[in-house]
Short mmCIF file of C-alpha atoms in Angstrom, two decimals:
data_model
loop_
_atom_site.label_atom_id
_atom_site.label_comp_id
_atom_site.label_asym_id
_atom_site.label_seq_id
_atom_site.Cartn_x
_atom_site.Cartn_y
_atom_site.Cartn_z
CA MET A 30 -6.33 -30.71 -22.37
CA SER A 31 -5.69 -29.23 -25.78
CA LEU A 32 -3.45 -31.01 -28.23
CA SER A 33 -0.90 -28.98 -30.14
CA PRO A 34 -0.86 -29.67 -33.90
CA ARG A 35 1.85 -31.98 -35.15
CA ILE A 36 4.35 -30.16 -37.34
CA ARG A 37 5.84 -32.12 -40.21
CA ASP A 38 9.48 -31.73 -41.07
CA PHE A 39 9.09 -33.18 -44.59
CA THR A 40 12.13 -35.41 -44.33
CA ASP A 41 10.56 -38.87 -44.48
CA PRO A 42 12.04 -40.54 -47.60
CA GLN A 43 9.10 -42.92 -47.80
CA ASN A 44 6.36 -40.28 -47.77
CA ASP A 45 7.91 -36.94 -48.77
CA HIS A 46 8.72 -36.83 -52.45
CA PHE A 47 10.97 -34.03 -53.69
CA LEU A 48 10.95 -33.76 -57.47
CA VAL A 49 13.22 -30.73 -57.19
CA SER A 50 16.51 -29.93 -55.46
CA ASP A 51 18.57 -26.78 -54.96
CA GLN A 52 21.70 -26.58 -57.06
CA ARG A 53 24.17 -23.72 -57.14
CA ASP A 54 24.24 -21.74 -60.37
CA GLU A 55 27.87 -21.14 -61.34
CA GLN A 56 27.24 -17.72 -62.91
CA SER A 57 25.00 -16.11 -60.31
CA GLY A 58 26.13 -18.07 -57.27
CA LEU A 59 22.49 -18.54 -56.31
CA TYR A 60 20.89 -21.85 -55.39
CA LEU A 61 18.21 -22.53 -57.98
CA PRO A 62 15.56 -25.27 -58.08
CA SER A 63 16.30 -28.04 -60.56
CA PRO A 64 15.03 -31.60 -61.18
CA SER A 65 16.33 -34.14 -58.70
CA TYR A 66 17.69 -36.43 -61.42
CA THR A 67 19.20 -35.76 -64.83
CA SER A 68 17.20 -38.47 -66.60
CA ALA A 69 13.64 -39.68 -66.24
CA HIS A 70 12.81 -42.66 -64.02
CA ASN A 71 9.67 -44.52 -65.10
CA GLU A 72 7.18 -46.15 -62.74
CA TRP A 73 4.53 -48.54 -64.00
CA ASP A 74 2.31 -49.01 -60.94
CA PHE A 75 -0.45 -46.62 -61.96
CA SER A 76 -2.48 -47.38 -58.85
CA LYS A 77 0.22 -45.43 -56.98
CA TYR A 78 1.75 -43.07 -59.57
CA VAL A 79 0.62 -40.67 -62.28
CA PRO A 80 1.15 -42.02 -65.81
CA LEU A 81 3.32 -39.43 -67.55
CA PRO A 82 2.98 -38.46 -71.23
CA PHE A 83 6.27 -40.00 -72.37
CA TYR A 84 5.68 -43.39 -70.73
CA ALA A 85 5.82 -46.09 -73.39
CA VAL A 86 2.48 -47.40 -74.64
CA GLY A 87 3.17 -50.26 -77.05
CA ASP A 88 5.99 -48.98 -79.26
CA ASN A 89 5.48 -45.45 -77.85
CA GLU A 90 4.11 -44.19 -81.14
CA ARG A 91 1.70 -42.00 -79.18
CA TRP A 92 4.48 -39.90 -77.64
CA ARG A 93 6.23 -39.52 -80.99
CA VAL A 94 3.01 -38.15 -82.46
CA ILE A 95 2.59 -35.80 -79.49
CA GLU A 96 6.17 -34.53 -79.85
CA GLY A 97 5.63 -33.83 -83.53
CA GLU A 98 2.38 -31.91 -83.00
CA LEU A 99 3.69 -29.93 -80.02
CA LEU A 100 6.76 -29.01 -82.01
CA LYS A 101 4.52 -27.64 -84.78
CA ILE A 102 2.72 -25.49 -82.22
CA HIS A 103 5.98 -24.35 -80.64
CA LEU A 104 7.51 -23.32 -83.98
CA SER A 105 4.35 -21.83 -85.45
CA LYS A 106 4.72 -18.25 -86.70
CA ASN A 107 1.00 -17.65 -87.16
CA LEU A 108 -0.90 -20.09 -84.94
CA GLN A 109 -4.63 -20.13 -85.56
CA LEU A 110 -7.24 -21.59 -83.23
CA LYS A 111 -8.43 -24.16 -85.78
CA ASP A 112 -4.84 -25.33 -86.28
CA LEU A 113 -4.30 -25.65 -82.52
CA MET A 114 -7.44 -27.76 -82.16
CA ASN A 115 -6.44 -29.99 -85.10
CA TYR A 116 -2.94 -30.56 -83.67
CA ILE A 117 -4.41 -31.69 -80.34
CA LYS A 118 -6.99 -33.94 -81.99
CA ARG A 119 -4.27 -35.83 -83.89
CA TYR A 120 -2.95 -37.52 -80.77
CA THR A 121 -5.96 -37.61 -78.46
CA PHE A 122 -7.54 -40.19 -80.78
CA LYS A 123 -11.03 -39.18 -79.75
CA THR A 124 -13.63 -36.57 -80.51
CA MET A 125 -12.99 -33.45 -78.47
CA GLY A 126 -15.04 -30.32 -78.08
CA PHE A 127 -13.42 -26.93 -77.64
CA SER A 128 -16.38 -24.79 -76.59
CA ALA A 129 -14.62 -23.05 -73.68
CA LEU A 130 -11.47 -22.54 -75.73
CA ARG A 131 -13.45 -20.98 -78.59
CA GLN A 132 -15.47 -18.80 -76.22
CA LEU A 133 -12.33 -17.45 -74.60
CA ILE A 134 -10.32 -16.76 -77.74
CA GLU A 135 -13.10 -15.61 -80.04
CA VAL A 136 -15.47 -13.82 -77.65
CA GLU A 137 -14.24 -13.10 -74.14
CA LEU A 138 -10.73 -11.77 -74.68
CA ASP A 139 -9.60 -8.54 -76.25
CA SER A 140 -8.38 -9.33 -79.76
CA GLY A 141 -4.90 -8.01 -79.02
CA TYR A 142 -4.48 -10.20 -75.95
CA ALA A 143 -6.01 -13.20 -77.72
CA ASN A 144 -3.47 -12.76 -80.50
CA HIS A 145 -0.69 -12.54 -77.91
CA LEU A 146 -1.83 -15.84 -76.43
CA MET A 147 -1.98 -17.58 -79.79
CA GLN A 148 1.29 -16.25 -81.15
CA THR A 149 3.43 -16.11 -77.99
CA VAL A 150 2.07 -17.80 -74.86
CA ILE A 151 0.66 -21.02 -76.31
CA PRO A 152 3.73 -21.74 -78.52
CA LYS A 153 5.94 -21.23 -75.45
CA MET A 154 3.69 -23.56 -73.45
CA ALA A 155 4.19 -26.20 -76.15
CA GLY A 156 7.97 -25.84 -75.80
CA LEU A 157 7.67 -26.19 -72.04
CA ALA A 158 5.43 -29.26 -72.41
CA LEU A 159 8.07 -30.88 -74.61
CA ALA A 160 10.63 -30.46 -71.81
CA ILE A 161 8.78 -32.86 -69.49
CA HIS A 162 11.51 -35.49 -69.99
CA THR A 163 14.09 -33.23 -68.37
CA LEU A 164 11.86 -31.44 -65.84
CA ILE A 165 9.88 -34.35 -64.41
CA THR A 166 12.53 -36.98 -63.77
CA GLN A 167 10.82 -38.92 -60.99
CA PRO A 168 7.44 -40.65 -60.84
CA ILE A 169 4.72 -38.51 -59.27
CA PRO A 170 2.97 -40.39 -56.45
CA LEU A 171 -0.80 -40.17 -56.03
CA LEU A 172 -1.68 -38.56 -52.71
CA LYS A 173 -4.50 -40.59 -51.20
CA ILE A 174 -6.90 -39.90 -48.34
CA GLY A 175 -5.53 -41.23 -45.08
CA CYS A 176 -1.92 -41.27 -46.28
CA ASP A 177 0.49 -38.80 -44.70
CA ALA A 178 2.63 -37.72 -47.66
CA SER A 179 3.76 -34.73 -49.70
CA VAL A 180 5.12 -33.90 -53.14
CA THR A 181 7.35 -30.87 -53.76
CA PHE A 182 7.73 -29.24 -57.20
CA SER A 183 9.41 -26.15 -58.57
CA GLN A 184 7.30 -23.47 -60.26
CA GLN A 185 8.68 -24.53 -63.62
CA GLN A 186 7.79 -28.16 -63.03
CA VAL A 187 4.22 -27.19 -62.14
CA ALA A 188 4.03 -25.02 -65.25
CA CYS A 189 5.28 -27.94 -67.35
CA LEU A 190 2.63 -30.29 -65.93
CA LEU A 191 -0.08 -27.66 -66.50
CA ALA A 192 1.07 -27.19 -70.08
CA ASN A 193 0.86 -30.92 -70.72
CA ALA A 194 -2.59 -31.02 -69.15
CA PHE A 195 -3.71 -28.15 -71.39
CA PHE A 196 -2.44 -29.97 -74.49
CA CYS A 197 -4.06 -33.21 -73.23
CA THR A 198 -0.89 -35.29 -73.43
CA PHE A 199 -1.36 -37.47 -70.32
CA PRO A 200 -2.19 -41.11 -71.20
CA GLU A 201 -5.20 -41.37 -68.93
CA GLU A 202 -6.20 -44.66 -70.52
CA LEU A 203 -3.38 -46.23 -68.47
CA ARG A 204 -5.12 -45.42 -65.20
CA ASP A 205 -7.00 -48.31 -63.60
CA ASP A 206 -10.70 -48.14 -62.73
CA ALA A 207 -10.13 -47.43 -59.05
CA THR A 208 -7.83 -44.51 -59.86
CA ARG A 209 -10.34 -43.09 -62.34
CA ASP A 210 -13.06 -43.29 -59.70
CA ASN A 211 -11.03 -41.58 -56.97
CA PHE A 212 -8.99 -38.99 -58.89
CA ASN A 213 -10.05 -36.34 -61.35
CA GLY A 214 -8.73 -36.53 -64.88
CA ILE A 215 -5.54 -34.57 -65.54
CA ASN A 216 -6.06 -33.54 -69.16
CA PHE A 217 -8.05 -30.42 -69.98
CA SER A 218 -10.13 -32.28 -72.59
CA ARG A 219 -13.33 -31.97 -70.57
CA LEU A 220 -12.56 -28.46 -69.33
CA SER A 221 -11.92 -27.16 -72.84
CA SER A 222 -15.21 -28.59 -74.07
CA LEU A 223 -17.51 -27.24 -71.34
CA ARG A 224 -19.96 -24.44 -72.05
CA CYS A 225 -19.75 -22.53 -68.79
CA ASP A 226 -18.09 -19.42 -67.35
CA LYS A 227 -16.03 -21.38 -64.82
CA ALA A 228 -14.35 -23.40 -67.55
CA VAL A 229 -13.47 -20.23 -69.44
CA GLU A 230 -12.08 -18.67 -66.26
CA LYS A 231 -9.92 -21.71 -65.49
CA LEU A 232 -8.45 -21.76 -68.99
CA ASN A 233 -7.68 -18.05 -68.76
CA ALA A 234 -6.03 -18.57 -65.36
CA THR A 235 -3.80 -21.25 -66.87
CA TRP A 236 -2.67 -18.88 -69.62
CA GLN A 237 -2.10 -16.08 -67.12
CA HIS A 238 0.16 -18.43 -65.16
CA HIS A 239 2.22 -19.14 -68.27
CA ASN A 240 2.39 -15.52 -69.39
CA ASN A 241 5.70 -15.34 -67.56
CA GLU A 242 9.09 -15.31 -69.28
CA LYS A 243 10.74 -17.12 -66.37
CA LEU A 244 8.52 -20.19 -66.68
CA CYS A 245 8.75 -20.87 -70.42
#
């Protein structure tokens, strides 16, 4: 006897987490995805949830530094690669390599497209990363093996999380040892520093995703 696959209806409030809801836009009349809450709800059990960049660490000086550096990137009129790397280093508080980033910008990409990334796409990504307070308003649960659960995001929310990962804003030091062992790091600090073609391709794919006016 063959067993038919079980079809989930994604309505279990305990296991199905919707970080987005449909709200009617008054001008267009269309139902558009928007964050489920208007203000952020923090969650401090990092064995179950992802620590978000704006979560307070001590007096939350870290997030204030991040906001300041991302704002510089966002408002930059002539962003240079060395400046971008220095801005990121100021809040990561550790030595970072940028081999893949350098390879992509200085070698792999056409100079015109590389300039477009530095002057348009990356500054817009910084602006999107700064909006994480208003776009990610619920804790993001960790999906573990053996647990029947789901998380639903909008495209803009995913783009915001990717932007923060690219700028290495997630406080991964808050994760406990078990979480570090079982989940990959979120920040792109390791990816940006690798000397391999796959790392370069992944960075380029991230930028391609953000090269979209509707997301930023």
